[in-house]
PDB file of C-alpha atoms in Angstrom:
ATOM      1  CA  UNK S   1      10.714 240.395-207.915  1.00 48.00           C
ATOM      2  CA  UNK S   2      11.188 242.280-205.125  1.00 51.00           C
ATOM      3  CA  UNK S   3      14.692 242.520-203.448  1.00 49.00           C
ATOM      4  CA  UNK S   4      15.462 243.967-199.830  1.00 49.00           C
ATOM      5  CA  UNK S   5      19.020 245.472-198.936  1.00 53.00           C
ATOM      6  CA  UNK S   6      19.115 242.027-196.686  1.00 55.00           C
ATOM      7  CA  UNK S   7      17.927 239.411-199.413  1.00 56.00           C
ATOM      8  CA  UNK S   8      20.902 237.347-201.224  1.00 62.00           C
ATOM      9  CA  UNK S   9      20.939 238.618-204.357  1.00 60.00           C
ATOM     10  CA  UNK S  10      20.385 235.195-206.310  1.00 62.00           C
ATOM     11  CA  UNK S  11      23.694 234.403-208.585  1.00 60.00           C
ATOM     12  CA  UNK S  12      21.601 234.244-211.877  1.00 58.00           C
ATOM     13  CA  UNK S  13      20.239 238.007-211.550  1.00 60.00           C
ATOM     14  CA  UNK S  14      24.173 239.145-211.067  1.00 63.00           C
ATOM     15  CA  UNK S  15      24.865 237.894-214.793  1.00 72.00           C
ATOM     16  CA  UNK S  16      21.424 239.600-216.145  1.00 76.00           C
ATOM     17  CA  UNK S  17      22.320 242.748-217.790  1.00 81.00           C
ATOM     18  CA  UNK S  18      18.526 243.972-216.839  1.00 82.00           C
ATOM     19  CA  UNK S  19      19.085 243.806-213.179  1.00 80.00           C
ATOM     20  CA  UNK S  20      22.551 244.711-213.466  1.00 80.00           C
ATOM     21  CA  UNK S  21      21.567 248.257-215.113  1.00 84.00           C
ATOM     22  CA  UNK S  22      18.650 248.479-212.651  1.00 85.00           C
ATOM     23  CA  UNK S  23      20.936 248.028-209.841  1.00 82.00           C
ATOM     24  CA  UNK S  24      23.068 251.319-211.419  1.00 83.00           C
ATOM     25  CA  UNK S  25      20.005 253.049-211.975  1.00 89.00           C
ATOM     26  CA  UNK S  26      19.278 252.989-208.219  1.00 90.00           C
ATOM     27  CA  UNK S  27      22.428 253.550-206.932  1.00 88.00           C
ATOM     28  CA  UNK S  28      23.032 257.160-209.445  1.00 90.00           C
ATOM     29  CA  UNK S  29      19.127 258.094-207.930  1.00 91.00           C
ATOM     30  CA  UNK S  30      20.216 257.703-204.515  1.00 91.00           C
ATOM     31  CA  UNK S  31      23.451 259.598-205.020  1.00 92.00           C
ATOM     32  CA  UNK S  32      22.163 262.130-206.708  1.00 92.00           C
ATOM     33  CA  UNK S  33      24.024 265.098-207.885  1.00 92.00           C
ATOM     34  CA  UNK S  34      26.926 264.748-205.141  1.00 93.00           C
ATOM     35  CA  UNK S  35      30.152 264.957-206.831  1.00 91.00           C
ATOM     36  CA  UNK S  36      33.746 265.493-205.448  1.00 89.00           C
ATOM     37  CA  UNK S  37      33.421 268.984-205.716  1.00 88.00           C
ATOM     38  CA  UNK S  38      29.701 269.824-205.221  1.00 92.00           C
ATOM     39  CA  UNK S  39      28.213 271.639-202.189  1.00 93.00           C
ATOM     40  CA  UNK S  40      24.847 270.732-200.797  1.00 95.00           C
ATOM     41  CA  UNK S  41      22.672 271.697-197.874  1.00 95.00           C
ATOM     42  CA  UNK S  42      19.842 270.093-196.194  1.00 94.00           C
ATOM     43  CA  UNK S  43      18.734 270.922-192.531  1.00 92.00           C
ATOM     44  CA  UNK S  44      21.918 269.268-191.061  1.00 92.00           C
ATOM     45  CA  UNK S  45      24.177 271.623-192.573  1.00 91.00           C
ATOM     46  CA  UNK S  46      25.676 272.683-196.069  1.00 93.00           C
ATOM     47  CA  UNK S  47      27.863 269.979-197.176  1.00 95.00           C
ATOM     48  CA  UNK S  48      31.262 269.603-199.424  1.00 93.00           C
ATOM     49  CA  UNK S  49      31.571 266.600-201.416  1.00 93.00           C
ATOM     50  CA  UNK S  50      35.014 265.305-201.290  1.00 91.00           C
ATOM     51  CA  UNK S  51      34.927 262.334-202.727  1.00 91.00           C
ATOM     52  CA  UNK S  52      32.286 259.442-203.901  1.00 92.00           C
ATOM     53  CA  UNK S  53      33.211 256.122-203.199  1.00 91.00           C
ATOM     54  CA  UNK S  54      31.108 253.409-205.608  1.00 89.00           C
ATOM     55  CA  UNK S  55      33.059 250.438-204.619  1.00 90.00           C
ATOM     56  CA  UNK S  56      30.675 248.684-202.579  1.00 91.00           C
ATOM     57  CA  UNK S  57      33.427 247.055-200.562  1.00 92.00           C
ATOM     58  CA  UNK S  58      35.177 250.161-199.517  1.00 92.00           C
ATOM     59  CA  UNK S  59      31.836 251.772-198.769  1.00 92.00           C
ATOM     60  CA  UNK S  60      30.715 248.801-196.508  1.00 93.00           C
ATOM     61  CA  UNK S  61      34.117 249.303-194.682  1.00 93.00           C
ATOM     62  CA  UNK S  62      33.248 253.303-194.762  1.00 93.00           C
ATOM     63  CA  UNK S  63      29.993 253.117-193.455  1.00 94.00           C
ATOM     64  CA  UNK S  64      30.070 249.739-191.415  1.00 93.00           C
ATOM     65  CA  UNK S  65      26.901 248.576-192.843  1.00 92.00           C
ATOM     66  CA  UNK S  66      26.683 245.155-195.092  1.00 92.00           C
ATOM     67  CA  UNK S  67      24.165 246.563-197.627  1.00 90.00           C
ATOM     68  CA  UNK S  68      25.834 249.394-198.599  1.00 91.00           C
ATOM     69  CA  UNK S  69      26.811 250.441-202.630  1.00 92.00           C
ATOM     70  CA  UNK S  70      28.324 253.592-202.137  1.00 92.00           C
ATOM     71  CA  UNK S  71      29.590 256.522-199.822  1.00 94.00           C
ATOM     72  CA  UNK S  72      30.103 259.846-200.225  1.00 95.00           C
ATOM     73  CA  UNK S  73      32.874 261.367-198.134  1.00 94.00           C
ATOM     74  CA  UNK S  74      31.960 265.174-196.972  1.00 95.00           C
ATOM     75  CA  UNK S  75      33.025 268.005-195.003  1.00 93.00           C
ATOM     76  CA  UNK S  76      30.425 270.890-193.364  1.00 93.00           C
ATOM     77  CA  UNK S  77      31.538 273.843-194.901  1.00 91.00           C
ATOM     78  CA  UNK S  78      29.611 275.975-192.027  1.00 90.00           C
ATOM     79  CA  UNK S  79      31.626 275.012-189.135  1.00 88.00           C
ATOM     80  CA  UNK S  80      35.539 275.544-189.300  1.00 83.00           C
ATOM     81  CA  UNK S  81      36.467 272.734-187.389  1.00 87.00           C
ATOM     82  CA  UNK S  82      34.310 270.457-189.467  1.00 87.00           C
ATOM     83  CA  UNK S  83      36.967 266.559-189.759  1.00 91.00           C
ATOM     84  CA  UNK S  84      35.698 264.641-193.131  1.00 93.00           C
ATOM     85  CA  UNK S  85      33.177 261.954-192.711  1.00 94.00           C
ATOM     86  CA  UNK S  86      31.548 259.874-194.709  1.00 94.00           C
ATOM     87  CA  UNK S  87      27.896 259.010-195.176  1.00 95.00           C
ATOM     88  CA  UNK S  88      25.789 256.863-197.111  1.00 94.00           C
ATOM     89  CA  UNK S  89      22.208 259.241-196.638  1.00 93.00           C
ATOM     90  CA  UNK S  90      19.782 258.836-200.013  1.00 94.00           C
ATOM     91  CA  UNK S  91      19.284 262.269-202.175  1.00 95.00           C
ATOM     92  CA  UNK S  92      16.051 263.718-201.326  1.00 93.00           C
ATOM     93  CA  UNK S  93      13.937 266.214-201.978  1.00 93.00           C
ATOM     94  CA  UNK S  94      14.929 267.917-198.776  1.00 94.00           C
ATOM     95  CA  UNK S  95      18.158 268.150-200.436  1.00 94.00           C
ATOM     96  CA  UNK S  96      19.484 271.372-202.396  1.00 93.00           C
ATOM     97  CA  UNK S  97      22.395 271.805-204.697  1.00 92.00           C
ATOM     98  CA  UNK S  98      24.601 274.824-203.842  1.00 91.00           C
ATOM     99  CA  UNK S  99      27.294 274.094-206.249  1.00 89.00           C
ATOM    100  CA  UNK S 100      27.181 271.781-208.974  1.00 89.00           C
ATOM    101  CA  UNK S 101      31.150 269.357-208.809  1.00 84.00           C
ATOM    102  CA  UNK S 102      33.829 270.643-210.485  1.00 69.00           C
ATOM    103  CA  UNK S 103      33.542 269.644-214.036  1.00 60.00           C
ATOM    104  CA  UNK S 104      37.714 269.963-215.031  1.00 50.00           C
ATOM    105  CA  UNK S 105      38.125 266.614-212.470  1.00 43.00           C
ATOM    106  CA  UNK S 106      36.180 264.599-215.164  1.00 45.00           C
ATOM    107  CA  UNK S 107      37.209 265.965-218.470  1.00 52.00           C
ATOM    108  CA  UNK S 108      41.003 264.640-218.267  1.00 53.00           C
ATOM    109  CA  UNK S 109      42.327 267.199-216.129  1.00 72.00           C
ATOM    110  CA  UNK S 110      42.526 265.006-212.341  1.00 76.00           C
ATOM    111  CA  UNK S 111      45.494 265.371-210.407  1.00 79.00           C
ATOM    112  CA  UNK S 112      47.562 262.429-211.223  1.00 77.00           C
ATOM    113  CA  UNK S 113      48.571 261.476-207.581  1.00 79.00           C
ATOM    114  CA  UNK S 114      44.608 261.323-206.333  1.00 80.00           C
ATOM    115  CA  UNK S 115      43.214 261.054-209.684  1.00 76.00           C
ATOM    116  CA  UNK S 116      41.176 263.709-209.052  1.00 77.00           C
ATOM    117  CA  UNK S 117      39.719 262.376-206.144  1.00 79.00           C
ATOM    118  CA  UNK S 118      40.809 265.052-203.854  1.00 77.00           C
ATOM    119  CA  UNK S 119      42.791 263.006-201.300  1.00 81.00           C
ATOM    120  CA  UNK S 120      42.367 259.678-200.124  1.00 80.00           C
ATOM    121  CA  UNK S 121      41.176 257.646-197.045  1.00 78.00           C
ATOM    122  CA  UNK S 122      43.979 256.245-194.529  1.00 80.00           C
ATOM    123  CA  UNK S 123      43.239 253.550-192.520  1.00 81.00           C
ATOM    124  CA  UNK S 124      45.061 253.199-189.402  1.00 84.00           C
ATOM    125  CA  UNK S 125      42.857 250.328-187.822  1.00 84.00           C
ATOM    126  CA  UNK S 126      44.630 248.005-185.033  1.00 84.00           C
ATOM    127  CA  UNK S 127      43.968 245.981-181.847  1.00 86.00           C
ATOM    128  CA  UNK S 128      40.374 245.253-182.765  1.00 83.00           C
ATOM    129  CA  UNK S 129      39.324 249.311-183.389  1.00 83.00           C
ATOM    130  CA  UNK S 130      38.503 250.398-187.074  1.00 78.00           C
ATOM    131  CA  UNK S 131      40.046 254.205-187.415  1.00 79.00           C
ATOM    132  CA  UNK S 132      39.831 255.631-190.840  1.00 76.00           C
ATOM    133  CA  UNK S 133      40.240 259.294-191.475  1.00 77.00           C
ATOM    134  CA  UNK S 134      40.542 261.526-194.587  1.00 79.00           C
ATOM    135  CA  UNK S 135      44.156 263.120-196.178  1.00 81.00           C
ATOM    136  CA  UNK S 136      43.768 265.702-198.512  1.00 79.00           C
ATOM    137  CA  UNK S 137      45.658 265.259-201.232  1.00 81.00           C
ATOM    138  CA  UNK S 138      49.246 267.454-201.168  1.00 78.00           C
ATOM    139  CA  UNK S 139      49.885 267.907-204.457  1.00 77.00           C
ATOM    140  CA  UNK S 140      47.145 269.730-205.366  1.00 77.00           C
ATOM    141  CA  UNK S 141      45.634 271.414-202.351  1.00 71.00           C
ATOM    142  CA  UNK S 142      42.791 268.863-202.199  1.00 75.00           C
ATOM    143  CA  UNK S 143      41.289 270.695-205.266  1.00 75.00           C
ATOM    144  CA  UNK S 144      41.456 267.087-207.726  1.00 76.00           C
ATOM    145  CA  UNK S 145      42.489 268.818-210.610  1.00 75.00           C
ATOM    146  CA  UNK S 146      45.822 268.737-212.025  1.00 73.00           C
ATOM    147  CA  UNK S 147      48.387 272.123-211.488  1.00 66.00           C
TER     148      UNK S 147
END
């Protein structure tokens, strides 16, 4: 069976363990190695991984797009004024690990105010405009791990 992004997923296949772990399997391939923490570069710049969203409902919100699973929120690390945005772009092979995520975030060690997700997203939508920008997390310096 093949199933586009724009298909209704039919309600049988959400309960079949099979297409639920194929589902995952896609998802982790098109992520890739991005991490909060990691750094990657491709030819649109070098990339910090803030934070990886995998709630399909927050990333649909993130990226504005109905089909979407997941978003990774990033920062260019080679321009200073670089703001956090978020981005929903498939690993590739044109893409290159700089730095591999910080591994402390994931063995117990988060920061217990962002859970170790380095900050969090802040919605201040109104009067019909969607505005959603990134806070670094104050307690521990946007670095995720606990102090």
């Amino acid at each position: 069976m093949t199933v586009s992004m724009t298909q209704r997923i039919p309600a049988a296949a959400t309960d079949d363990p099979l297409f639920i772990e194929g589902l995952r399997r896609v998802v982790e391939a098109q992520i890739g190695p991005r991490r909060a923490g990691a750094i990657y570069q491709n030819v649109d710049g070098a990339f910090e991984v803030l934070a990886l969203v995998r709630d399909p409902e927050q990333a649909r919100a993130l990226l504005r797009r109905r089909g979407a699973q997941w978003a990774v929120i990033v920062r260019d690390v080679l321009r200073p004024d670089s703001q956090p945005v978020a981005v929903g772009s498939v690993w590739t092979t044109s893409d290159h690990l700089v730095r591999e995520a910080d591994t402390q975030a994931s063995a117990g060690q988060a920061c217990r105010d962002c859970d170790g997700k380095r900050g969090r997203m802040v919605d201040t939508s109104g009067d019909g405009v969607t505005r959603q920008t990134w806070k670094s997390c104050t307690t521990c310096d946007g670095t995720g791990q606990a102090r």
